[in-house]
JSON list of C-alpha atoms in Angstrom, two decimals:
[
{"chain": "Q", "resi": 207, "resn": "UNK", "atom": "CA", "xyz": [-33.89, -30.45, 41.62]},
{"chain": "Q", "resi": 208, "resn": "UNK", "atom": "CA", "xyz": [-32.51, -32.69, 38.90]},
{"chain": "Q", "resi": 209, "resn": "UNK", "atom": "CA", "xyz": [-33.83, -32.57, 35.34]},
{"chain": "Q", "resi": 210, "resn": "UNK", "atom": "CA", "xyz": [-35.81, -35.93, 36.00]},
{"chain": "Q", "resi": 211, "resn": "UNK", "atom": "CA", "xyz": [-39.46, -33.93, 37.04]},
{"chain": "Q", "resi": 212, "resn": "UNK", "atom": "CA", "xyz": [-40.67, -31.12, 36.05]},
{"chain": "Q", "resi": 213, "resn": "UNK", "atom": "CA", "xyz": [-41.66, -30.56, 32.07]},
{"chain": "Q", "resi": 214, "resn": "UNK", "atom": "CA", "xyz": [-40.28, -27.50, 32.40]},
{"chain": "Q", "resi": 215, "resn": "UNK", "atom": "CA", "xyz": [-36.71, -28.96, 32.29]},
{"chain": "Q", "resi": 216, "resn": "UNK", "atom": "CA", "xyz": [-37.17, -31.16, 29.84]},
{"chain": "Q", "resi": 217, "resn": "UNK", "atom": "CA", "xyz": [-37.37, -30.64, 25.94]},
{"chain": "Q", "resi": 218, "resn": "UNK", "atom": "CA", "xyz": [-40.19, -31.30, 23.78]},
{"chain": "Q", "resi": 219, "resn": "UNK", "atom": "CA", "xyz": [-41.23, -34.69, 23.34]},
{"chain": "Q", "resi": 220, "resn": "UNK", "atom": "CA", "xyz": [-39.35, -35.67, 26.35]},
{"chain": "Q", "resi": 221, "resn": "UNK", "atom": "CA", "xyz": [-40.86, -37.86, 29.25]},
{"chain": "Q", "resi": 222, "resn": "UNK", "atom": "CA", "xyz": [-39.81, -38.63, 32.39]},
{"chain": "Q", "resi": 223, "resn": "UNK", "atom": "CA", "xyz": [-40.86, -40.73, 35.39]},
{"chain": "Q", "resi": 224, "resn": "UNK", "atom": "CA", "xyz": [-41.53, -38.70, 38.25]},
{"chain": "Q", "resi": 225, "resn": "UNK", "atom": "CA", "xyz": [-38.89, -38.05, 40.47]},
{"chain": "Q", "resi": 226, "resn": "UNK", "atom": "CA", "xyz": [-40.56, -39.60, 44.15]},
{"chain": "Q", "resi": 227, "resn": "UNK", "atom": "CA", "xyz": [-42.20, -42.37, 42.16]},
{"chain": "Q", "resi": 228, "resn": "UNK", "atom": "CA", "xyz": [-40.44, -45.60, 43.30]},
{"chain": "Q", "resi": 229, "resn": "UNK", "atom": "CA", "xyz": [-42.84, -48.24, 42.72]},
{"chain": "Q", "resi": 230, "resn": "UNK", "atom": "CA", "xyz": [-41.76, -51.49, 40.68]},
{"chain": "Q", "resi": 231, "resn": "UNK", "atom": "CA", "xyz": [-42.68, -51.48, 36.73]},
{"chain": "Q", "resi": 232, "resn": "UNK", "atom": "CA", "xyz": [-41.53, -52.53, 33.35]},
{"chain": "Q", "resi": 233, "resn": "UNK", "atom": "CA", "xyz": [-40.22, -48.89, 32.66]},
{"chain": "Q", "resi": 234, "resn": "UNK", "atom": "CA", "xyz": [-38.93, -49.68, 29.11]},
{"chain": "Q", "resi": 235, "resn": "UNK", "atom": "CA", "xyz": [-42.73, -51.07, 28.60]},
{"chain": "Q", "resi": 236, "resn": "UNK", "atom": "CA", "xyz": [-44.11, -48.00, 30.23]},
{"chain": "Q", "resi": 237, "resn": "UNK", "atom": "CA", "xyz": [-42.06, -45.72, 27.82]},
{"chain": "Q", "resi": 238, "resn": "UNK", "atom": "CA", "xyz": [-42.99, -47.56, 24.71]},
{"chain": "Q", "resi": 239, "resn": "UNK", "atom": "CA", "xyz": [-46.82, -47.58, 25.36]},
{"chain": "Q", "resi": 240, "resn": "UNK", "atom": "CA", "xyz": [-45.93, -43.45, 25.95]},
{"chain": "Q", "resi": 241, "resn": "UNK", "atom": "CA", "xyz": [-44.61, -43.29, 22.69]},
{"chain": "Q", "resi": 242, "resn": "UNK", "atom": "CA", "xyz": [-47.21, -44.62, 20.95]},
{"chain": "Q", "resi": 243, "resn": "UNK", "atom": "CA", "xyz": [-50.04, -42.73, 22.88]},
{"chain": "Q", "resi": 244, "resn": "UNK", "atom": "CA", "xyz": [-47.79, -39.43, 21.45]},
{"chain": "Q", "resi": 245, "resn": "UNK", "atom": "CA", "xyz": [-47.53, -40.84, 17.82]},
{"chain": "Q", "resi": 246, "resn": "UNK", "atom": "CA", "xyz": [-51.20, -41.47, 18.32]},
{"chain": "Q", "resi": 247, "resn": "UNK", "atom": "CA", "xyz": [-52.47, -37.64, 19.42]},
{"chain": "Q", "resi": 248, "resn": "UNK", "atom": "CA", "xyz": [-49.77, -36.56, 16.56]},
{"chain": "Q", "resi": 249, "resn": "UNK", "atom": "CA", "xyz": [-51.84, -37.88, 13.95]},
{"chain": "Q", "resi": 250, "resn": "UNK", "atom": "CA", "xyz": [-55.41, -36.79, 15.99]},
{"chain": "Q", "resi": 251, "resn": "UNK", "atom": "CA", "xyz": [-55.98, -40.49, 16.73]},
{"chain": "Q", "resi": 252, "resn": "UNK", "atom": "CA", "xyz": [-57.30, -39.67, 20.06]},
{"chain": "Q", "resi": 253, "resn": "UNK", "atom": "CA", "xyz": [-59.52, -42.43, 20.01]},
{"chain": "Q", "resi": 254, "resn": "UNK", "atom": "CA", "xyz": [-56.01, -44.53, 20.11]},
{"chain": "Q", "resi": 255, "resn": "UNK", "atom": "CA", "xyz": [-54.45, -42.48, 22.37]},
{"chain": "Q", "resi": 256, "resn": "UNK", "atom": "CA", "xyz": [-57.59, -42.29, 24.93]},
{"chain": "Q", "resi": 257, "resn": "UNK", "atom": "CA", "xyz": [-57.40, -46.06, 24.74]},
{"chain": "Q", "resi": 258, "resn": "UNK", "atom": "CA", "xyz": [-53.21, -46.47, 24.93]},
{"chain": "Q", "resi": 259, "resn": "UNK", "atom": "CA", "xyz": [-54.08, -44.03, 28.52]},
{"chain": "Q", "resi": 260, "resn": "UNK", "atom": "CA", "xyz": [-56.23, -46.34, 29.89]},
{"chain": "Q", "resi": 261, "resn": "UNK", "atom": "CA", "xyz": [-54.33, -49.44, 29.08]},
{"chain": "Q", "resi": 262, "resn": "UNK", "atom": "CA", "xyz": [-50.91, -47.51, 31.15]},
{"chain": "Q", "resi": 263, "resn": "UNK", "atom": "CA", "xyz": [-53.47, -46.95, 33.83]},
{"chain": "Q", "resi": 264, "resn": "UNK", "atom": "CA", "xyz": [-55.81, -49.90, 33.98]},
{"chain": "Q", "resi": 265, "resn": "UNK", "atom": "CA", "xyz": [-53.09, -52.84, 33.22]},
{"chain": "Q", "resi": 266, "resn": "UNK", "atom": "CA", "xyz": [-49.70, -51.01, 34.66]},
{"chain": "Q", "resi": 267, "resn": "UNK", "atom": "CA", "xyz": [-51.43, -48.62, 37.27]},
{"chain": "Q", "resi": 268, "resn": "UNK", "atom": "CA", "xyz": [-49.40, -45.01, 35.66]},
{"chain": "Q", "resi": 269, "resn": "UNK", "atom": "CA", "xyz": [-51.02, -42.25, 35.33]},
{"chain": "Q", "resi": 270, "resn": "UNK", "atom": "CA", "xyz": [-49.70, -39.53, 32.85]},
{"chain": "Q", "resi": 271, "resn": "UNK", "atom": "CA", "xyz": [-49.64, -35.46, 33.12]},
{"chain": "Q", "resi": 272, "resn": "UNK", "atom": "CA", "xyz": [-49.59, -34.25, 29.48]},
{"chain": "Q", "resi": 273, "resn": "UNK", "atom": "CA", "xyz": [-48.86, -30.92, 30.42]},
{"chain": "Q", "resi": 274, "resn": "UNK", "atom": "CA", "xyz": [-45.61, -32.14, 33.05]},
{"chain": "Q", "resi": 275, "resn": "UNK", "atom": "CA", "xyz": [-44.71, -34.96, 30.74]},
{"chain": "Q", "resi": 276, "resn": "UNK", "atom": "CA", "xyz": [-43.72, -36.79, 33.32]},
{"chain": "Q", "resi": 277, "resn": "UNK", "atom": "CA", "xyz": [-45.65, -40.39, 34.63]},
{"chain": "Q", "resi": 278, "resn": "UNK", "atom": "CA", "xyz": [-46.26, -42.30, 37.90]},
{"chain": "Q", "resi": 279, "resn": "UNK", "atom": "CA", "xyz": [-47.61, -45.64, 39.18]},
{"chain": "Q", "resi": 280, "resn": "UNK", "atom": "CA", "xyz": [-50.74, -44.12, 40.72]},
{"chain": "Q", "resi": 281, "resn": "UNK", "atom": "CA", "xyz": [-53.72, -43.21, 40.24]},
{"chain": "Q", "resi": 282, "resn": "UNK", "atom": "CA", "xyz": [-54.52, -40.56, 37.86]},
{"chain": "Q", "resi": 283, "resn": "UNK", "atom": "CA", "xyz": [-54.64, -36.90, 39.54]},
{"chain": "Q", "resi": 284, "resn": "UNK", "atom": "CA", "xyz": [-56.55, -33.54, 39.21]},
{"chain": "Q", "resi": 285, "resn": "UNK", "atom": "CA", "xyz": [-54.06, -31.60, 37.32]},
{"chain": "Q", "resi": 286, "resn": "UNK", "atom": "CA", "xyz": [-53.98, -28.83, 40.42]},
{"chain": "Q", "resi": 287, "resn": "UNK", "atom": "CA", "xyz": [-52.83, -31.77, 42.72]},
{"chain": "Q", "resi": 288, "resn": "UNK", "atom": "CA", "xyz": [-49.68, -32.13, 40.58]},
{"chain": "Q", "resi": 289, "resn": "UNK", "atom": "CA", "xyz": [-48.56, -28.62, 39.58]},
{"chain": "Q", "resi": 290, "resn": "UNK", "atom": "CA", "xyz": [-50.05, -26.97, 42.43]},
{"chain": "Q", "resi": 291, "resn": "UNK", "atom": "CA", "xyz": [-49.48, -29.17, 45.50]},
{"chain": "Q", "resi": 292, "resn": "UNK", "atom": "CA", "xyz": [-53.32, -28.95, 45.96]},
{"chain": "Q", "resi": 293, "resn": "UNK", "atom": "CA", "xyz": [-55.86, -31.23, 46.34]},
{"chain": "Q", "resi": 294, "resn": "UNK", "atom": "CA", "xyz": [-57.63, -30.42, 43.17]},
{"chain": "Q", "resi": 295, "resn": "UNK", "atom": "CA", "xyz": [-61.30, -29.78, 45.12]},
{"chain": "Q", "resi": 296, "resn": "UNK", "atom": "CA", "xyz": [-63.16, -26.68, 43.30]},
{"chain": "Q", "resi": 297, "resn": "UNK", "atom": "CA", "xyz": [-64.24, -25.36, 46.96]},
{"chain": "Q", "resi": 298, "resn": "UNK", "atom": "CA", "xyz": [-61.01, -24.44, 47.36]},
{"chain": "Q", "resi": 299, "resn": "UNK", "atom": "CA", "xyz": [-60.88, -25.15, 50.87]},
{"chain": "Q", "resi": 300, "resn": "UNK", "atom": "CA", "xyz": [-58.55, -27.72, 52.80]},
{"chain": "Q", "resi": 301, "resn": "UNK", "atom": "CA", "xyz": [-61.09, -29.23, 55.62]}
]
């Protein structure tokens, strides 16, 4: 696997666009909107940051994984569906 997915390749701070993601968008826009939603929960502006999130996902359609550091043109996922492969239901069943 290259070092484009996966936070655990990257260092901190560092965001990448996830690997099978290959949808059309403005990723230099993307990025800066990123940067600012991370200068925002810096200074504990989460108001800010809450509202940068649901401009990338409202207006651009990406969805971000704090934890991965890595974002998609999607819709926004359980966490489990990204790290784990699963579908993210509580039941933990697959019917």
């Amino acid at each position: 696997r290259d070092n484009r997915g996966g936070g655990k390749f990257r260092g901190p701070g560092a965001w990448a666009r996830s690997p099978d993601d290959t949808a059309e968008v403005d990723e230099d826009l993307v990025m800066g909107l990123i940067q600012t939603r991370d200068e925002a929960r810096r200074s504990r502006d989460f108001n800010t940051a809450d509202a940068v999130r649901d401009t990338l996902q409202n207006d651009w359609g990406v969805a971000v994984d704090d934890d991965l550091k890595e974002w998609w043109v999607g819709e926004r996922k359980d966490n489990r569906d990204r790290k784990f492969g699963g579908r993210g239901d509580r039941g933990g069943g697959r019917g």
